[in-house]
Amino acid sequence: MSRFAVAKDCVLGSLETIVAELLQAKQKFRRKSLWNVRNPFRPGSKEEQMVVWLTGARRGAWKDFVSGDKGDAIDLVAFGLQGHVDDGTRMTALEWIEDRFGLRSMDKGRREQLAAEARAKLKAAEATDQKRRKTSIDRARKFFFACHPTVIGTPAAAYLSARNAPIERVPNLGRSLRYRRDCEYWRAEGKPRMPAMIAAMVDVAGKIGACHYTFLRPDGSDKAVVEKAKLMFPETSGLVIRLTNGPSGLSAEDAAAQGVSGICGLVEGIEDGLSAAIAAPDLRMWSCGSLSGFRSVPDHAAVSGWVVFKDNDWGKRQAQEQFDLAIARLKSFRKPVEVISMPADWGKDVNDAIRSGW
């Protein structure tokens, strides 16, 4: 193995410790699959602007969404030491890693032994993560099916009506929305319970992989007054909320089995999707849950083309970059793709535009 390969294995084996040390990272925004950290070399940097992946094949990879800087585990050390990545800082990082792990004076046999131990540690960590993910997904599925089976007649319906997306008017509504009157808000101290609209986020086979939570005021007049009223659990990559079944009324799986396909509308938010479904009942409507969700929308045999509703508050360079990559990926499916952007004076999204009377 090369010096760089051995050093990289060592970094991956002790990644969390190195991230905490070099980037002064705290636990606040650490999740199982990734860790949001602050760029210590950019004044005013916020934790949500830089991320280090902690699991799977991307473990050790990182990206600063403001500057665009990114790289692998060696680059992470180089950046953490000197604030930029080039050939010189990579060599400095290599020397730092070798010194930290006592690699400089090791013979070939000891190097190979250490590399093998690091690989074994990484493999064990990945196995633990897979087990954790399965447990989390099972928990999300059980939670969804334990919720009230419809939002009709609940504060969630009142909330949607207030957002000009009355659930009773949505054509060919799917089975993705449920209601929970005493949902735990886990981000607040004491974990208070409050009403919530729960949406199933499913994979390409229609199997639930996560839940989307919209926490509400008791009467459903608006979102709950909390730090963040919309949350998702657990990881949501490759998942969507199937809001409607389009003009056929068939689920995506049943439509594919019968050779039926049609245009699918993609939106970020649930309210946007329901509003669009009322205005354009000829579309099957899916919500991605977040801007990043557009990057992993699964292709499906029931979809013959895509209409993507773009919010107009995605003006930041990194947001536009994410959206452009998402569109390029959708086009790679070799199906028609059309983007509809909301003019600023109509509101920030489809729901705002409809509420403003366009």
mmCIF file of C-alpha atoms in Angstrom:
data_model
loop_
_atom_site.group_PDB
_atom_site.id
_atom_site.type_symbol
_atom_site.label_atom_id
_atom_site.label_comp_id
_atom_site.label_asym_id
_atom_site.label_seq_id
_atom_site.Cartn_x
_atom_site.Cartn_y
_atom_site.Cartn_z
ATOM 1 C CA MET A 1 0.000 0.000 0.000
ATOM 2 C CA SER A 2 1.124 3.567 -0.691
ATOM 3 C CA ARG A 3 1.886 6.042 2.101
ATOM 4 C CA PHE A 4 -1.254 7.968 1.233
ATOM 5 C CA ALA A 5 -3.449 4.835 1.344
ATOM 6 C CA VAL A 6 -2.136 3.843 4.772
ATOM 7 C CA ALA A 7 -2.560 7.384 6.087
ATOM 8 C CA LYS A 8 -6.108 7.625 4.716
ATOM 9 C CA ASP A 9 -7.083 4.370 6.427
ATOM 10 C CA CYS A 10 -5.801 5.763 9.711
ATOM 11 C CA VAL A 11 -7.830 8.957 9.312
ATOM 12 C CA LEU A 12 -10.984 7.005 8.482
ATOM 13 C CA GLY A 13 -10.467 4.812 11.526
ATOM 14 C CA SER A 14 -10.317 7.850 13.842
ATOM 15 C CA LEU A 15 -12.379 10.260 11.774
ATOM 16 C CA GLU A 16 -14.659 11.609 14.503
ATOM 17 C CA THR A 17 -11.718 12.423 16.779
ATOM 18 C CA ILE A 18 -9.826 14.185 13.990
ATOM 19 C CA VAL A 19 -12.877 16.206 12.894
ATOM 20 C CA ALA A 20 -13.453 17.354 16.463
ATOM 21 C CA GLU A 21 -9.803 18.296 16.867
ATOM 22 C CA LEU A 22 -8.986 20.017 13.575
ATOM 23 C CA LEU A 23 -12.317 21.738 12.942
ATOM 24 C CA GLN A 24 -13.222 22.426 16.579
ATOM 25 C CA ALA A 25 -16.491 20.604 15.828
ATOM 26 C CA LYS A 26 -19.152 20.314 18.480
ATOM 27 C CA GLN A 27 -21.891 17.702 18.752
ATOM 28 C CA LYS A 28 -24.842 20.020 18.024
ATOM 29 C CA PHE A 29 -25.241 19.171 14.338
ATOM 30 C CA ARG A 30 -23.757 15.702 14.346
ATOM 31 C CA ARG A 31 -25.949 12.962 12.949
ATOM 32 C CA LYS A 32 -25.257 9.302 12.325
ATOM 33 C CA SER A 33 -24.504 9.694 8.606
ATOM 34 C CA LEU A 34 -22.884 13.124 8.541
ATOM 35 C CA TRP A 35 -21.590 15.963 10.676
ATOM 36 C CA ASN A 36 -22.281 19.620 9.969
ATOM 37 C CA VAL A 37 -19.261 21.646 11.050
ATOM 38 C CA ARG A 38 -18.084 25.244 10.972
ATOM 39 C CA ASN A 39 -15.261 26.304 8.666
ATOM 40 C CA PRO A 40 -12.720 27.691 11.169
ATOM 41 C CA PHE A 41 -10.934 29.591 8.394
ATOM 42 C CA ARG A 42 -13.951 31.659 7.322
ATOM 43 C CA PRO A 43 -15.224 34.317 9.770
ATOM 44 C CA GLY A 44 -18.948 34.011 10.397
ATOM 45 C CA SER A 45 -19.127 30.466 9.090
ATOM 46 C CA LYS A 46 -22.141 28.481 10.275
ATOM 47 C CA GLU A 47 -22.334 24.773 11.056
ATOM 48 C CA GLU A 48 -24.878 24.052 8.334
ATOM 49 C CA GLN A 49 -22.523 25.369 5.625
ATOM 50 C CA MET A 50 -19.923 22.587 5.787
ATOM 51 C CA VAL A 51 -20.395 18.851 6.118
ATOM 52 C CA VAL A 52 -18.262 15.749 6.717
ATOM 53 C CA TRP A 53 -19.720 12.365 5.777
ATOM 54 C CA LEU A 54 -19.331 9.740 8.485
ATOM 55 C CA THR A 55 -20.675 6.518 6.960
ATOM 56 C CA GLY A 56 -20.555 4.338 3.879
ATOM 57 C CA ALA A 57 -18.337 4.832 0.849
ATOM 58 C CA ARG A 58 -18.310 8.615 1.399
ATOM 59 C CA ARG A 59 -16.854 8.400 4.927
ATOM 60 C CA GLY A 60 -14.207 11.085 5.292
ATOM 61 C CA ALA A 61 -15.395 13.106 2.300
ATOM 62 C CA TRP A 62 -16.336 16.723 3.011
ATOM 63 C CA LYS A 63 -17.642 19.864 1.345
ATOM 64 C CA ASP A 64 -17.984 23.544 2.176
ATOM 65 C CA PHE A 65 -21.165 24.630 0.389
ATOM 66 C CA VAL A 66 -20.198 28.300 0.505
ATOM 67 C CA SER A 67 -16.669 28.180 -0.915
ATOM 68 C CA GLY A 68 -17.113 24.979 -2.912
ATOM 69 C CA ASP A 69 -14.002 23.426 -1.288
ATOM 70 C CA LYS A 70 -14.256 19.650 -1.014
ATOM 71 C CA GLY A 71 -12.163 16.510 -0.959
ATOM 72 C CA ASP A 72 -11.387 13.169 0.674
ATOM 73 C CA ALA A 73 -10.048 12.307 4.127
ATOM 74 C CA ILE A 74 -6.458 13.406 3.348
ATOM 75 C CA ASP A 75 -7.775 16.705 1.983
ATOM 76 C CA LEU A 76 -9.832 17.103 5.155
ATOM 77 C CA VAL A 77 -6.685 16.981 7.265
ATOM 78 C CA ALA A 78 -4.898 19.337 4.862
ATOM 79 C CA PHE A 79 -7.768 21.798 5.059
ATOM 80 C CA GLY A 80 -8.084 21.456 8.822
ATOM 81 C CA LEU A 81 -4.379 22.208 9.264
ATOM 82 C CA GLN A 82 -3.929 25.074 6.806
ATOM 83 C CA GLY A 83 -7.312 26.162 5.432
ATOM 84 C CA HIS A 84 -6.758 25.147 1.827
ATOM 85 C CA VAL A 85 -5.908 22.082 -0.247
ATOM 86 C CA ASP A 86 -3.063 21.768 -2.736
ATOM 87 C CA ASP A 87 -0.107 19.443 -3.305
ATOM 88 C CA GLY A 88 1.903 21.152 -0.600
ATOM 89 C CA THR A 89 -0.767 21.001 2.099
ATOM 90 C CA ARG A 90 -1.503 17.365 1.196
ATOM 91 C CA MET A 91 2.125 16.475 1.880
ATOM 92 C CA THR A 92 1.942 18.388 5.160
ATOM 93 C CA ALA A 93 -1.205 16.447 6.014
ATOM 94 C CA LEU A 94 0.534 13.159 5.172
ATOM 95 C CA GLU A 95 3.449 13.998 7.479
ATOM 96 C CA TRP A 96 1.040 15.076 10.247
ATOM 97 C CA ILE A 97 -0.912 11.806 9.969
ATOM 98 C CA GLU A 98 2.232 9.678 9.928
ATOM 99 C CA ASP A 99 3.556 11.472 12.976
ATOM 100 C CA ARG A 100 0.227 11.247 14.807
ATOM 101 C CA PHE A 101 -0.131 7.508 14.239
ATOM 102 C CA GLY A 102 3.554 6.617 14.555
ATOM 103 C CA LEU A 103 3.904 5.523 10.944
ATOM 104 C CA ARG A 104 7.275 7.078 10.129
ATOM 105 C CA SER A 105 9.403 4.508 11.961
ATOM 106 C CA MET A 106 7.296 1.470 11.116
ATOM 107 C CA ASP A 107 8.527 -1.370 8.976
ATOM 108 C CA LYS A 108 6.467 -2.729 6.091
ATOM 109 C CA GLY A 109 4.873 -5.492 8.162
ATOM 110 C CA ARG A 110 3.712 -3.095 10.852
ATOM 111 C CA ARG A 111 2.312 -0.706 8.247
ATOM 112 C CA GLU A 112 0.294 -3.498 6.654
ATOM 113 C CA GLN A 113 -0.935 -4.644 10.049
ATOM 114 C CA LEU A 114 -2.089 -1.131 10.929
ATOM 115 C CA ALA A 115 -3.801 -0.742 7.565
ATOM 116 C CA ALA A 116 -5.610 -4.046 8.060
ATOM 117 C CA GLU A 117 -6.731 -3.012 11.528
ATOM 118 C CA ALA A 118 -8.038 0.302 10.180
ATOM 119 C CA ARG A 119 -9.958 -1.476 7.418
ATOM 120 C CA ALA A 120 -11.450 -3.900 9.944
ATOM 121 C CA LYS A 121 -12.469 -1.005 12.171
ATOM 122 C CA LEU A 122 -14.097 0.770 9.239
ATOM 123 C CA LYS A 123 -15.919 -2.402 8.171
ATOM 124 C CA ALA A 124 -17.241 -2.895 11.707
ATOM 125 C CA ALA A 125 -18.390 0.732 11.824
ATOM 126 C CA GLU A 126 -20.235 0.306 8.527
ATOM 127 C CA ALA A 127 -21.939 -2.861 9.786
ATOM 128 C CA THR A 128 -23.020 -1.042 12.935
ATOM 129 C CA ASP A 129 -24.359 1.811 10.812
ATOM 130 C CA GLN A 130 -26.343 -0.547 8.580
ATOM 131 C CA LYS A 131 -27.928 -2.088 11.660
ATOM 132 C CA ARG A 132 -28.739 1.369 13.025
ATOM 133 C CA ARG A 133 -30.302 2.448 9.723
ATOM 134 C CA LYS A 134 -32.481 -0.663 9.585
ATOM 135 C CA THR A 135 -33.656 -0.057 13.151
ATOM 136 C CA SER A 136 -34.449 3.577 12.367
ATOM 137 C CA ILE A 137 -36.371 2.703 9.196
ATOM 138 C CA ASP A 138 -38.374 0.034 11.032
ATOM 139 C CA ARG A 139 -39.183 2.608 13.697
ATOM 140 C CA ALA A 140 -40.360 5.113 11.070
ATOM 141 C CA ARG A 141 -42.636 2.534 9.427
ATOM 142 C CA LYS A 142 -44.200 1.454 12.692
ATOM 143 C CA PHE A 143 -44.711 5.083 13.702
ATOM 144 C CA PHE A 144 -46.466 5.970 10.436
ATOM 145 C CA PHE A 145 -48.910 3.068 10.599
ATOM 146 C CA ALA A 146 -49.645 3.877 14.250
ATOM 147 C CA CYS A 147 -50.882 7.346 13.263
ATOM 148 C CA HIS A 148 -54.503 8.257 12.484
ATOM 149 C CA PRO A 149 -55.089 6.919 8.950
ATOM 150 C CA THR A 150 -56.362 10.192 7.455
ATOM 151 C CA VAL A 151 -55.914 13.915 7.923
ATOM 152 C CA ILE A 152 -59.529 14.662 6.970
ATOM 153 C CA GLY A 153 -61.407 16.185 9.881
ATOM 154 C CA THR A 154 -58.223 16.824 11.880
ATOM 155 C CA PRO A 155 -56.176 19.965 12.640
ATOM 156 C CA ALA A 156 -53.919 18.880 9.770
ATOM 157 C CA ALA A 157 -56.838 19.365 7.363
ATOM 158 C CA ALA A 158 -57.479 22.795 8.885
ATOM 159 C CA TYR A 159 -53.827 23.655 8.362
ATOM 160 C CA LEU A 160 -53.923 22.604 4.707
ATOM 161 C CA SER A 161 -57.120 24.583 4.123
ATOM 162 C CA ALA A 162 -55.438 27.640 5.636
ATOM 163 C CA ARG A 163 -52.626 27.099 3.134
ATOM 164 C CA ASN A 164 -55.169 27.028 0.284
ATOM 165 C CA ALA A 165 -54.641 23.298 -0.230
ATOM 166 C CA PRO A 166 -57.911 21.799 1.075
ATOM 167 C CA ILE A 167 -57.400 18.078 1.261
ATOM 168 C CA GLU A 168 -60.994 17.373 0.149
ATOM 169 C CA ARG A 169 -60.274 18.979 -3.232
ATOM 170 C CA VAL A 170 -57.111 17.032 -4.018
ATOM 171 C CA PRO A 171 -57.824 14.601 -6.884
ATOM 172 C CA ASN A 172 -56.636 10.997 -6.631
ATOM 173 C CA LEU A 173 -55.010 11.541 -3.253
ATOM 174 C CA GLY A 174 -52.455 8.905 -2.328
ATOM 175 C CA ARG A 175 -52.040 7.270 1.072
ATOM 176 C CA SER A 176 -48.997 9.185 2.224
ATOM 177 C CA LEU A 177 -50.564 11.592 4.734
ATOM 178 C CA ARG A 178 -51.610 10.755 8.293
ATOM 179 C CA TYR A 179 -52.230 12.627 11.527
ATOM 180 C CA ARG A 180 -50.790 12.362 15.026
ATOM 181 C CA ARG A 181 -52.357 14.397 17.817
ATOM 182 C CA ASP A 182 -49.531 13.883 20.340
ATOM 183 C CA CYS A 183 -46.337 13.764 18.300
ATOM 184 C CA GLU A 184 -43.092 14.207 20.216
ATOM 185 C CA TYR A 185 -41.073 17.270 19.212
ATOM 186 C CA TRP A 186 -37.638 15.858 19.906
ATOM 187 C CA ARG A 187 -35.638 19.027 19.242
ATOM 188 C CA ALA A 188 -36.944 20.877 22.313
ATOM 189 C CA GLU A 189 -35.974 20.302 25.922
ATOM 190 C CA GLY A 190 -38.500 18.076 27.614
ATOM 191 C CA LYS A 191 -39.657 16.771 24.225
ATOM 192 C CA PRO A 192 -43.145 18.319 24.287
ATOM 193 C CA ARG A 193 -45.994 16.669 22.406
ATOM 194 C CA MET A 194 -48.139 18.477 19.852
ATOM 195 C CA PRO A 195 -50.303 17.780 16.790
ATOM 196 C CA ALA A 196 -48.481 16.906 13.588
ATOM 197 C CA MET A 197 -49.168 15.962 9.993
ATOM 198 C CA ILE A 198 -47.097 12.892 9.174
ATOM 199 C CA ALA A 199 -46.070 11.996 5.629
ATOM 200 C CA ALA A 200 -44.597 8.706 4.487
ATOM 201 C CA MET A 201 -41.391 9.022 2.477
ATOM 202 C CA VAL A 202 -40.977 5.982 0.241
ATOM 203 C CA ASP A 203 -38.304 4.428 -1.954
ATOM 204 C CA VAL A 204 -38.599 3.389 -5.593
ATOM 205 C CA ALA A 205 -40.529 0.266 -4.586
ATOM 206 C CA GLY A 206 -43.031 2.251 -2.521
ATOM 207 C CA LYS A 207 -41.602 1.044 0.790
ATOM 208 C CA ILE A 208 -41.504 3.525 3.673
ATOM 209 C CA GLY A 209 -37.981 4.627 4.576
ATOM 210 C CA ALA A 210 -38.639 7.758 6.632
ATOM 211 C CA CYS A 211 -41.330 10.113 7.907
ATOM 212 C CA HIS A 212 -41.793 13.825 7.276
ATOM 213 C CA TYR A 213 -43.239 15.755 10.247
ATOM 214 C CA THR A 214 -45.128 19.068 10.092
ATOM 215 C CA PHE A 215 -45.756 20.197 13.666
ATOM 216 C CA LEU A 216 -48.951 22.233 14.099
ATOM 217 C CA ARG A 217 -50.727 24.568 16.457
ATOM 218 C CA PRO A 218 -53.550 22.822 18.359
ATOM 219 C CA ASP A 219 -56.266 24.266 16.090
ATOM 220 C CA GLY A 220 -54.290 23.704 12.891
ATOM 221 C CA SER A 221 -54.347 27.410 12.032
ATOM 222 C CA ASP A 222 -50.603 27.384 11.295
ATOM 223 C CA LYS A 223 -47.363 25.553 11.959
ATOM 224 C CA ALA A 224 -46.330 25.186 15.579
ATOM 225 C CA VAL A 225 -44.181 27.927 17.066
ATOM 226 C CA VAL A 226 -41.002 25.897 17.484
ATOM 227 C CA GLU A 227 -37.391 26.107 16.342
ATOM 228 C CA LYS A 228 -38.095 24.116 13.197
ATOM 229 C CA ALA A 229 -41.680 23.071 12.459
ATOM 230 C CA LYS A 230 -40.782 20.631 9.686
ATOM 231 C CA LEU A 231 -38.488 17.682 10.362
ATOM 232 C CA MET A 232 -37.614 14.371 8.712
ATOM 233 C CA PHE A 233 -36.410 11.084 10.234
ATOM 234 C CA PRO A 234 -34.262 9.118 9.545
ATOM 235 C CA GLU A 235 -32.135 9.656 6.377
ATOM 236 C CA THR A 236 -34.206 10.583 3.321
ATOM 237 C CA SER A 237 -31.899 10.090 0.326
ATOM 238 C CA GLY A 238 -33.728 8.335 -2.518
ATOM 239 C CA LEU A 239 -37.135 8.895 -0.914
ATOM 240 C CA VAL A 240 -40.166 10.941 -1.973
ATOM 241 C CA ILE A 241 -43.643 11.667 -0.643
ATOM 242 C CA ARG A 242 -46.156 10.336 -3.162
ATOM 243 C CA LEU A 243 -48.972 12.834 -2.721
ATOM 244 C CA THR A 244 -51.286 11.898 -5.596
ATOM 245 C CA ASN A 245 -51.715 9.076 -8.076
ATOM 246 C CA GLY A 246 -52.393 11.210 -11.145
ATOM 247 C CA PRO A 247 -55.344 10.859 -13.535
ATOM 248 C CA SER A 248 -55.174 7.036 -13.577
ATOM 249 C CA GLY A 249 -55.801 6.874 -9.832
ATOM 250 C CA LEU A 250 -53.326 3.991 -9.702
ATOM 251 C CA SER A 251 -50.378 3.760 -7.343
ATOM 252 C CA ALA A 252 -47.003 3.941 -9.062
ATOM 253 C CA GLU A 253 -46.543 0.174 -8.681
ATOM 254 C CA ASP A 254 -50.013 -0.695 -10.020
ATOM 255 C CA ALA A 255 -49.611 1.763 -12.896
ATOM 256 C CA ALA A 256 -46.251 0.265 -13.859
ATOM 257 C CA ALA A 257 -47.673 -3.260 -13.686
ATOM 258 C CA GLN A 258 -50.494 -2.233 -16.048
ATOM 259 C CA GLY A 259 -48.227 -0.379 -18.435
ATOM 260 C CA VAL A 260 -49.662 3.016 -17.518
ATOM 261 C CA SER A 261 -47.317 5.997 -17.316
ATOM 262 C CA GLY A 262 -47.693 9.755 -17.127
ATOM 263 C CA ILE A 263 -46.069 13.035 -16.199
ATOM 264 C CA CYS A 264 -44.941 13.435 -12.584
ATOM 265 C CA GLY A 265 -44.737 16.827 -10.911
ATOM 266 C CA LEU A 266 -41.921 17.357 -8.426
ATOM 267 C CA VAL A 267 -42.084 19.953 -5.661
ATOM 268 C CA GLU A 268 -40.172 20.619 -2.465
ATOM 269 C CA GLY A 269 -43.006 20.984 0.040
ATOM 270 C CA ILE A 270 -46.183 19.046 0.751
ATOM 271 C CA GLU A 271 -48.402 22.127 0.577
ATOM 272 C CA ASP A 272 -46.874 23.020 -2.799
ATOM 273 C CA GLY A 273 -47.645 19.568 -4.143
ATOM 274 C CA LEU A 274 -51.244 19.523 -2.966
ATOM 275 C CA SER A 275 -51.856 23.009 -4.377
ATOM 276 C CA ALA A 276 -50.337 22.002 -7.706
ATOM 277 C CA ALA A 277 -52.366 18.772 -7.757
ATOM 278 C CA ILE A 278 -55.599 20.750 -7.405
ATOM 279 C CA ALA A 279 -54.549 23.135 -10.178
ATOM 280 C CA ALA A 280 -53.128 20.419 -12.470
ATOM 281 C CA PRO A 281 -54.951 17.116 -11.827
ATOM 282 C CA ASP A 282 -53.352 15.548 -14.897
ATOM 283 C CA LEU A 283 -50.048 15.259 -13.006
ATOM 284 C CA ARG A 284 -48.947 12.579 -10.600
ATOM 285 C CA MET A 285 -47.500 14.690 -7.773
ATOM 286 C CA TRP A 286 -44.497 13.896 -5.591
ATOM 287 C CA SER A 287 -42.802 15.983 -2.904
ATOM 288 C CA CYS A 288 -39.059 15.740 -2.246
ATOM 289 C CA GLY A 289 -39.281 17.187 1.273
ATOM 290 C CA SER A 290 -36.292 19.505 0.790
ATOM 291 C CA LEU A 291 -34.101 20.994 -1.921
ATOM 292 C CA SER A 292 -31.455 18.323 -1.345
ATOM 293 C CA GLY A 293 -34.147 15.692 -1.921
ATOM 294 C CA PHE A 294 -34.301 16.625 -5.608
ATOM 295 C CA ARG A 295 -30.799 15.193 -5.974
ATOM 296 C CA SER A 296 -31.915 11.618 -5.281
ATOM 297 C CA VAL A 297 -35.410 11.289 -6.767
ATOM 298 C CA PRO A 298 -35.770 7.695 -8.001
ATOM 299 C CA ASP A 299 -36.811 7.032 -11.588
ATOM 300 C CA HIS A 300 -39.956 4.939 -12.018
ATOM 301 C CA ALA A 301 -41.678 3.039 -14.825
ATOM 302 C CA ALA A 302 -44.941 4.862 -14.020
ATOM 303 C CA VAL A 303 -43.301 8.193 -14.908
ATOM 304 C CA SER A 304 -42.998 9.219 -18.557
ATOM 305 C CA GLY A 305 -41.620 12.694 -17.866
ATOM 306 C CA TRP A 306 -41.016 15.270 -15.153
ATOM 307 C CA VAL A 307 -42.327 18.749 -14.407
ATOM 308 C CA VAL A 308 -40.187 20.348 -11.712
ATOM 309 C CA PHE A 309 -41.636 23.299 -9.806
ATOM 310 C CA LYS A 310 -38.712 25.474 -8.746
ATOM 311 C CA ASP A 311 -39.034 27.723 -5.705
ATOM 312 C CA ASN A 312 -37.732 31.237 -6.276
ATOM 313 C CA ASP A 313 -35.868 31.414 -2.963
ATOM 314 C CA TRP A 314 -33.106 29.143 -4.298
ATOM 315 C CA GLY A 315 -31.032 32.123 -5.450
ATOM 316 C CA LYS A 316 -27.931 31.302 -3.419
ATOM 317 C CA ARG A 317 -25.113 29.899 -5.502
ATOM 318 C CA GLN A 318 -24.882 26.613 -3.617
ATOM 319 C CA ALA A 319 -28.661 26.121 -3.805
ATOM 320 C CA GLN A 320 -28.686 26.797 -7.544
ATOM 321 C CA GLU A 321 -25.792 24.378 -7.930
ATOM 322 C CA GLN A 322 -27.745 21.640 -6.128
ATOM 323 C CA PHE A 323 -30.811 22.297 -8.266
ATOM 324 C CA ASP A 324 -28.829 22.221 -11.525
ATOM 325 C CA LEU A 325 -27.254 18.905 -10.547
ATOM 326 C CA ALA A 326 -30.706 17.515 -9.733
ATOM 327 C CA ILE A 327 -32.052 18.525 -13.138
ATOM 328 C CA ALA A 328 -29.040 17.010 -14.896
ATOM 329 C CA ARG A 329 -29.657 13.755 -13.043
ATOM 330 C CA LEU A 330 -33.350 13.718 -13.995
ATOM 331 C CA LYS A 331 -32.398 14.281 -17.638
ATOM 332 C CA SER A 332 -30.064 11.295 -17.413
ATOM 333 C CA PHE A 333 -33.192 9.128 -17.111
ATOM 334 C CA ARG A 334 -33.789 10.028 -20.807
ATOM 335 C CA LYS A 335 -37.285 11.327 -20.193
ATOM 336 C CA PRO A 336 -38.629 14.848 -20.865
ATOM 337 C CA VAL A 337 -37.913 17.344 -18.082
ATOM 338 C CA GLU A 338 -39.552 20.767 -17.795
ATOM 339 C CA VAL A 339 -38.774 23.325 -15.103
ATOM 340 C CA ILE A 340 -41.408 25.831 -13.991
ATOM 341 C CA SER A 341 -40.022 28.758 -11.979
ATOM 342 C CA MET A 342 -42.235 30.951 -9.832
ATOM 343 C CA PRO A 343 -41.913 34.707 -10.549
ATOM 344 C CA ALA A 344 -40.845 36.565 -7.412
ATOM 345 C CA ASP A 345 -44.007 38.657 -7.257
ATOM 346 C CA TRP A 346 -46.108 35.477 -7.118
ATOM 347 C CA GLY A 347 -44.467 34.248 -3.924
ATOM 348 C CA LYS A 348 -41.613 31.876 -3.161
ATOM 349 C CA ASP A 349 -43.296 28.645 -4.282
ATOM 350 C CA VAL A 350 -46.337 27.069 -5.944
ATOM 351 C CA ASN A 351 -48.443 27.316 -2.816
ATOM 352 C CA ASP A 352 -47.661 31.031 -2.384
ATOM 353 C CA ALA A 353 -48.424 31.647 -6.033
ATOM 354 C CA ILE A 354 -51.835 30.004 -5.812
ATOM 355 C CA ARG A 355 -52.634 31.763 -2.555
ATOM 356 C CA SER A 356 -51.745 35.105 -4.162
ATOM 357 C CA GLY A 357 -54.330 34.464 -6.852
ATOM 358 C CA TRP A 358 -52.223 33.978 -9.963
#
